[in-house]
PDB file of C-alpha atoms in Angstrom:
ATOM      1  CA  MET A   6      -8.201  67.380  -2.141  1.00  0.00           C
ATOM      2  CA  ALA A   7     -11.612  65.683  -2.274  1.00  0.00           C
ATOM      3  CA  GLU A   8     -13.990  66.251   0.551  1.00  0.00           C
ATOM      4  CA  GLN A   9     -14.631  63.153   2.698  1.00  0.00           C
ATOM      5  CA  SER A  10     -18.137  62.234   3.756  1.00  0.00           C
ATOM      6  CA  ASN A  11     -18.882  61.604   7.401  1.00  0.00           C
ATOM      7  CA  THR A  12     -21.764  59.304   6.471  1.00  0.00           C
ATOM      8  CA  ILE A  13     -21.339  55.669   7.449  1.00  0.00           C
ATOM      9  CA  ASP A  14     -23.041  53.010   5.345  1.00  0.00           C
ATOM     10  CA  VAL A  15     -25.147  51.032   7.790  1.00  0.00           C
ATOM     11  CA  GLY A  16     -26.751  48.760   5.205  1.00  0.00           C
ATOM     12  CA  GLU A  17     -30.475  48.140   5.198  1.00  0.00           C
ATOM     13  CA  VAL A  18     -32.655  49.724   7.872  1.00  0.00           C
ATOM     14  CA  ARG A  19     -36.072  48.806   9.284  1.00  0.00           C
ATOM     15  CA  THR A  20     -37.839  51.397   7.193  1.00  0.00           C
ATOM     16  CA  ASN A  21     -36.141  50.371   3.949  1.00  0.00           C
ATOM     17  CA  GLY A  22     -35.323  46.745   3.079  1.00  0.00           C
ATOM     18  CA  LEU A  23     -34.129  45.215   6.351  1.00  0.00           C
ATOM     19  CA  ARG A  24     -36.874  42.580   6.418  1.00  0.00           C
ATOM     20  CA  LEU A  25     -35.972  41.363   2.913  1.00  0.00           C
ATOM     21  CA  TRP A  26     -32.282  41.290   3.817  1.00  0.00           C
ATOM     22  CA  CYS A  27     -33.104  39.260   6.956  1.00  0.00           C
ATOM     23  CA  ALA A  28     -35.156  36.782   4.932  1.00  0.00           C
ATOM     24  CA  LYS A  29     -32.364  36.346   2.366  1.00  0.00           C
ATOM     25  CA  GLU A  30     -29.756  35.963   5.098  1.00  0.00           C
ATOM     26  CA  ALA A  31     -31.926  33.455   7.007  1.00  0.00           C
ATOM     27  CA  LEU A  32     -32.303  31.401   3.819  1.00  0.00           C
ATOM     28  CA  ARG A  33     -28.562  31.571   3.134  1.00  0.00           C
ATOM     29  CA  GLN A  34     -27.693  30.496   6.684  1.00  0.00           C
ATOM     30  CA  ALA A  35     -30.205  27.634   6.644  1.00  0.00           C
ATOM     31  CA  GLU A  36     -28.771  26.340   3.366  1.00  0.00           C
ATOM     32  CA  LYS A  37     -25.268  26.479   4.860  1.00  0.00           C
ATOM     33  CA  ARG A  38     -26.493  24.435   7.819  1.00  0.00           C
ATOM     34  CA  ILE A  39     -28.117  21.877   5.514  1.00  0.00           C
ATOM     35  CA  ASP A  40     -24.815  21.555   3.617  1.00  0.00           C
ATOM     36  CA  ALA A  41     -22.965  20.990   6.914  1.00  0.00           C
ATOM     37  CA  GLU A  42     -25.550  18.410   7.970  1.00  0.00           C
ATOM     38  CA  LEU A  43     -25.159  16.628   4.648  1.00  0.00           C
ATOM     39  CA  ASP A  44     -21.409  16.483   5.251  1.00  0.00           C
ATOM     40  CA  ALA A  45     -22.009  15.079   8.763  1.00  0.00           C
ATOM     41  CA  LEU A  46     -24.397  12.481   7.291  1.00  0.00           C
ATOM     42  CA  GLY A  47     -21.651  11.265   4.969  1.00  0.00           C
ATOM     43  CA  LYS A  48     -19.184  11.017   7.837  1.00  0.00           C
ATOM     44  CA  PHE A  49     -21.643   9.093  10.005  1.00  0.00           C
ATOM     45  CA  MET A  50     -22.339   6.700   7.142  1.00  0.00           C
ATOM     46  CA  ASN A  51     -18.615   6.112   6.555  1.00  0.00           C
ATOM     47  CA  ARG A  52     -18.082   5.363  10.245  1.00  0.00           C
ATOM     48  CA  ALA A  53     -21.075   3.023  10.285  1.00  0.00           C
ATOM     49  CA  ILE A  54     -19.800   1.146   7.229  1.00  0.00           C
ATOM     50  CA  SER A  55     -16.414   0.804   8.907  1.00  0.00           C
ATOM     51  CA  CYS A  56     -18.031  -0.454  12.105  1.00  0.00           C
ATOM     52  CA  ILE A  57     -20.116  -2.966  10.141  1.00  0.00           C
ATOM     53  CA  GLY A  58     -17.003  -4.213   8.334  1.00  0.00           C
ATOM     54  CA  TRP A  59     -14.951  -4.634  11.506  1.00  0.00           C
ATOM     55  CA  SER A  60     -17.852  -6.117  13.458  1.00  0.00           C
ATOM     56  CA  THR A  61     -18.670  -8.634  10.740  1.00  0.00           C
ATOM     57  CA  THR A  62     -15.044  -9.691  10.398  1.00  0.00           C
ATOM     58  CA  PHE A  63     -14.659  -9.984  14.146  1.00  0.00           C
ATOM     59  CA  THR A  64     -17.953 -11.899  14.423  1.00  0.00           C
ATOM     60  CA  ALA A  65     -16.810 -14.444  11.851  1.00  0.00           C
ATOM     61  CA  ALA A  66     -13.414 -14.926  13.497  1.00  0.00           C
ATOM     62  CA  LEU A  67     -14.889 -15.253  16.972  1.00  0.00           C
ATOM     63  CA  LEU A  68     -17.632 -17.590  15.849  1.00  0.00           C
ATOM     64  CA  ALA A  69     -15.177 -19.874  14.053  1.00  0.00           C
ATOM     65  CA  THR A  70     -12.887 -19.940  17.064  1.00  0.00           C
ATOM     66  CA  ALA A  71     -15.803 -20.459  19.473  1.00  0.00           C
ATOM     67  CA  VAL A  72     -17.020 -23.464  17.484  1.00  0.00           C
ATOM     68  CA  GLN A  73     -13.552 -24.957  17.094  1.00  0.00           C
ATOM     69  CA  TYR A  74     -12.632 -24.633  20.776  1.00  0.00           C
ATOM     70  CA  HIS A  75     -16.156 -24.988  22.250  1.00  0.00           C
ATOM     71  CA  SER A  76     -15.916 -21.617  24.003  1.00  0.00           C
ATOM     72  CA  TRP A  77     -19.072 -19.977  25.342  1.00  0.00           C
ATOM     73  CA  VAL A  78     -17.140 -16.791  26.086  1.00  0.00           C
ATOM     74  CA  LEU A  79     -16.081 -16.415  22.462  1.00  0.00           C
ATOM     75  CA  LEU A  80     -19.589 -17.287  21.284  1.00  0.00           C
ATOM     76  CA  ILE A  81     -21.035 -14.515  23.478  1.00  0.00           C
ATOM     77  CA  ALA A  82     -18.352 -12.107  22.231  1.00  0.00           C
ATOM     78  CA  SER A  83     -19.282 -12.969  18.636  1.00  0.00           C
ATOM     79  CA  VAL A  84     -22.949 -12.235  19.354  1.00  0.00           C
ATOM     80  CA  VAL A  85     -21.988  -8.870  20.882  1.00  0.00           C
ATOM     81  CA  ALA A  86     -19.868  -8.045  17.812  1.00  0.00           C
ATOM     82  CA  PHE A  87     -22.759  -9.052  15.552  1.00  0.00           C
ATOM     83  CA  LEU A  88     -25.095  -6.745  17.497  1.00  0.00           C
ATOM     84  CA  ALA A  89     -22.615  -3.920  16.898  1.00  0.00           C
ATOM     85  CA  ALA A  90     -22.943  -4.502  13.162  1.00  0.00           C
ATOM     86  CA  LEU A  91     -26.744  -4.713  13.322  1.00  0.00           C
ATOM     87  CA  ILE A  92     -27.044  -1.463  15.247  1.00  0.00           C
ATOM     88  CA  SER A  93     -24.987   0.330  12.596  1.00  0.00           C
ATOM     89  CA  VAL A  94     -27.294  -0.729   9.757  1.00  0.00           C
ATOM     90  CA  PRO A  95     -29.973   1.953  10.360  1.00  0.00           C
ATOM     91  CA  ILE A  96     -27.301   4.609   9.892  1.00  0.00           C
ATOM     92  CA  ILE A  97     -26.674   3.577   6.288  1.00  0.00           C
ATOM     93  CA  TRP A  98     -30.324   2.776   5.513  1.00  0.00           C
ATOM     94  CA  PRO A  99     -31.916   5.220   3.041  1.00  0.00           C
ATOM     95  CA  ARG A 100     -34.122   7.834   4.658  1.00  0.00           C
ATOM     96  CA  LYS A 101     -35.889  11.072   3.929  1.00  0.00           C
ATOM     97  CA  TRP A 102     -33.110  13.629   4.156  1.00  0.00           C
ATOM     98  CA  GLY A 103     -33.524  17.358   3.629  1.00  0.00           C
ATOM     99  CA  GLN A 104     -31.377  18.638   0.784  1.00  0.00           C
ATOM    100  CA  PRO A 105     -30.248  22.217   0.177  1.00  0.00           C
ATOM    101  CA  GLY A 106     -32.443  24.182  -2.178  1.00  0.00           C
ATOM    102  CA  ASP A 107     -36.086  23.721  -3.029  1.00  0.00           C
ATOM    103  CA  ASP A 108     -38.139  22.230  -5.847  1.00  0.00           C
ATOM    104  CA  ALA A 109     -38.545  24.558  -8.816  1.00  0.00           C
ATOM    105  CA  GLY A 110     -42.181  23.535  -9.166  1.00  0.00           C
ATOM    106  CA  TYR A 111     -42.884  24.503  -5.558  1.00  0.00           C
ATOM    107  CA  ILE A 112     -41.209  27.875  -5.978  1.00  0.00           C
ATOM    108  CA  MET A 113     -43.069  28.588  -9.196  1.00  0.00           C
ATOM    109  CA  SER A 114     -46.424  27.703  -7.616  1.00  0.00           C
ATOM    110  CA  MET A 115     -45.994  29.797  -4.464  1.00  0.00           C
ATOM    111  CA  PRO A 116     -49.022  32.097  -4.033  1.00  0.00           C
ATOM    112  CA  TYR A 117     -47.052  35.047  -2.702  1.00  0.00           C
ATOM    113  CA  GLN A 118     -46.941  38.412  -4.447  1.00  0.00           C
ATOM    114  CA  THR A 119     -43.545  39.731  -3.322  1.00  0.00           C
ATOM    115  CA  GLU A 120     -39.950  38.593  -3.211  1.00  0.00           C
ATOM    116  CA  LEU A 121     -40.017  39.224   0.528  1.00  0.00           C
ATOM    117  CA  GLU A 122     -42.918  36.858   1.188  1.00  0.00           C
ATOM    118  CA  MET A 123     -41.445  34.148  -1.020  1.00  0.00           C
ATOM    119  CA  THR A 124     -38.004  34.422   0.554  1.00  0.00           C
ATOM    120  CA  GLU A 125     -39.452  34.314   4.068  1.00  0.00           C
ATOM    121  CA  ASN A 126     -41.416  31.171   3.167  1.00  0.00           C
ATOM    122  CA  LEU A 127     -38.347  29.482   1.676  1.00  0.00           C
ATOM    123  CA  ALA A 128     -36.285  30.399   4.744  1.00  0.00           C
ATOM    124  CA  THR A 129     -38.926  28.914   7.030  1.00  0.00           C
ATOM    125  CA  ARG A 130     -39.008  25.689   4.964  1.00  0.00           C
ATOM    126  CA  ALA A 131     -35.212  25.470   5.066  1.00  0.00           C
ATOM    127  CA  GLU A 132     -35.238  25.929   8.846  1.00  0.00           C
ATOM    128  CA  THR A 133     -37.763  23.098   9.177  1.00  0.00           C
ATOM    129  CA  THR A 134     -35.478  20.923   7.057  1.00  0.00           C
ATOM    130  CA  THR A 135     -32.466  21.649   9.274  1.00  0.00           C
ATOM    131  CA  LYS A 136     -34.437  20.688  12.375  1.00  0.00           C
ATOM    132  CA  GLN A 137     -35.513  17.379  10.800  1.00  0.00           C
ATOM    133  CA  ASN A 138     -31.944  16.653   9.726  1.00  0.00           C
ATOM    134  CA  GLU A 139     -30.664  17.433  13.238  1.00  0.00           C
ATOM    135  CA  GLN A 140     -33.066  14.878  14.719  1.00  0.00           C
ATOM    136  CA  ILE A 141     -31.826  12.222  12.280  1.00  0.00           C
ATOM    137  CA  LEU A 142     -28.176  13.053  13.037  1.00  0.00           C
ATOM    138  CA  SER A 143     -28.853  12.870  16.767  1.00  0.00           C
ATOM    139  CA  ARG A 144     -30.299   9.357  16.412  1.00  0.00           C
ATOM    140  CA  MET A 145     -27.388   8.330  14.208  1.00  0.00           C
ATOM    141  CA  ALA A 146     -24.895   9.541  16.804  1.00  0.00           C
ATOM    142  CA  LYS A 147     -26.598   7.397  19.458  1.00  0.00           C
ATOM    143  CA  TYR A 148     -26.622   4.319  17.214  1.00  0.00           C
ATOM    144  CA  LEU A 149     -22.970   4.816  16.332  1.00  0.00           C
ATOM    145  CA  LEU A 150     -21.980   5.245  19.986  1.00  0.00           C
ATOM    146  CA  ILE A 151     -23.838   2.072  21.015  1.00  0.00           C
ATOM    147  CA  SER A 152     -22.357   0.167  18.092  1.00  0.00           C
ATOM    148  CA  SER A 153     -18.824   1.309  18.932  1.00  0.00           C
ATOM    149  CA  LEU A 154     -19.249   0.415  22.592  1.00  0.00           C
ATOM    150  CA  LEU A 155     -20.540  -3.048  21.692  1.00  0.00           C
ATOM    151  CA  LEU A 156     -17.605  -3.635  19.356  1.00  0.00           C
ATOM    152  CA  ILE A 157     -15.171  -2.591  22.083  1.00  0.00           C
ATOM    153  CA  ALA A 158     -17.002  -4.781  24.603  1.00  0.00           C
ATOM    154  CA  SER A 159     -16.750  -7.789  22.299  1.00  0.00           C
ATOM    155  CA  VAL A 160     -12.996  -7.281  21.946  1.00  0.00           C
ATOM    156  CA  LEU A 161     -12.549  -6.923  25.706  1.00  0.00           C
ATOM    157  CA  LEU A 162     -14.719  -9.963  26.337  1.00  0.00           C
ATOM    158  CA  ALA A 163     -12.838 -12.123  23.839  1.00  0.00           C
ATOM    159  CA  ALA A 164      -9.286 -10.971  24.609  1.00  0.00           C
ATOM    160  CA  PRO A 165      -8.586 -12.995  27.784  1.00  0.00           C
ATOM    161  CA  LYS A 166      -9.919 -16.217  26.241  1.00  0.00           C
ATOM    162  CA  ALA A 167      -8.031 -15.573  22.991  1.00  0.00           C
ATOM    163  CA  ILE A 168      -4.793 -14.992  24.886  1.00  0.00           C
ATOM    164  CA  MET A 169      -5.354 -18.197  26.860  1.00  0.00           C
ATOM    165  CA  LEU A 170      -5.960 -20.108  23.617  1.00  0.00           C
ATOM    166  CA  VAL A 171      -2.790 -18.727  22.037  1.00  0.00           C
ATOM    167  CA  HIS A 172      -0.747 -19.887  25.040  1.00  0.00           C
ATOM    168  CA  THR A 173      -2.442 -23.295  24.933  1.00  0.00           C
ATOM    169  CA  ILE A 174      -1.716 -23.743  21.228  1.00  0.00           C
ATOM    170  CA  SER A 175       1.925 -22.621  21.523  1.00  0.00           C
TER     171      SER A 175
END
């Protein structure tokens, strides 16, 4: 029977390679966060496009009805729905967005002498990118919330008048 070792592999240690491992892991984690932020960006943009579509459709319907029946309530509701669409536009507008990875030219021109120094620098740049992306996503979330609330408000504002018009027409 083979003799078993009582030594446990603890990975890298402070005196031998831990700093490089930390730098590589920090870079890996930052790139994962950037990927997740990119996914969230796509979802925000899809929701904004949906909100713009519904708001524009609702604006047109309310405006046509407001003009036909001379209704100030429906006119105001159409303006509120239009504002919902306008507030969603910045979400889909192109912006400077941090992507995963780095430019090859930048990496090749880095003045550092060791893999450790280069990896630490790349990890720090990736962390800066995630923070910038988080600020953009935070603003987008606020715009989308305001837009959604305005769209809901326009529906609630128009509903009683629309119901009254339906009963009048019938």
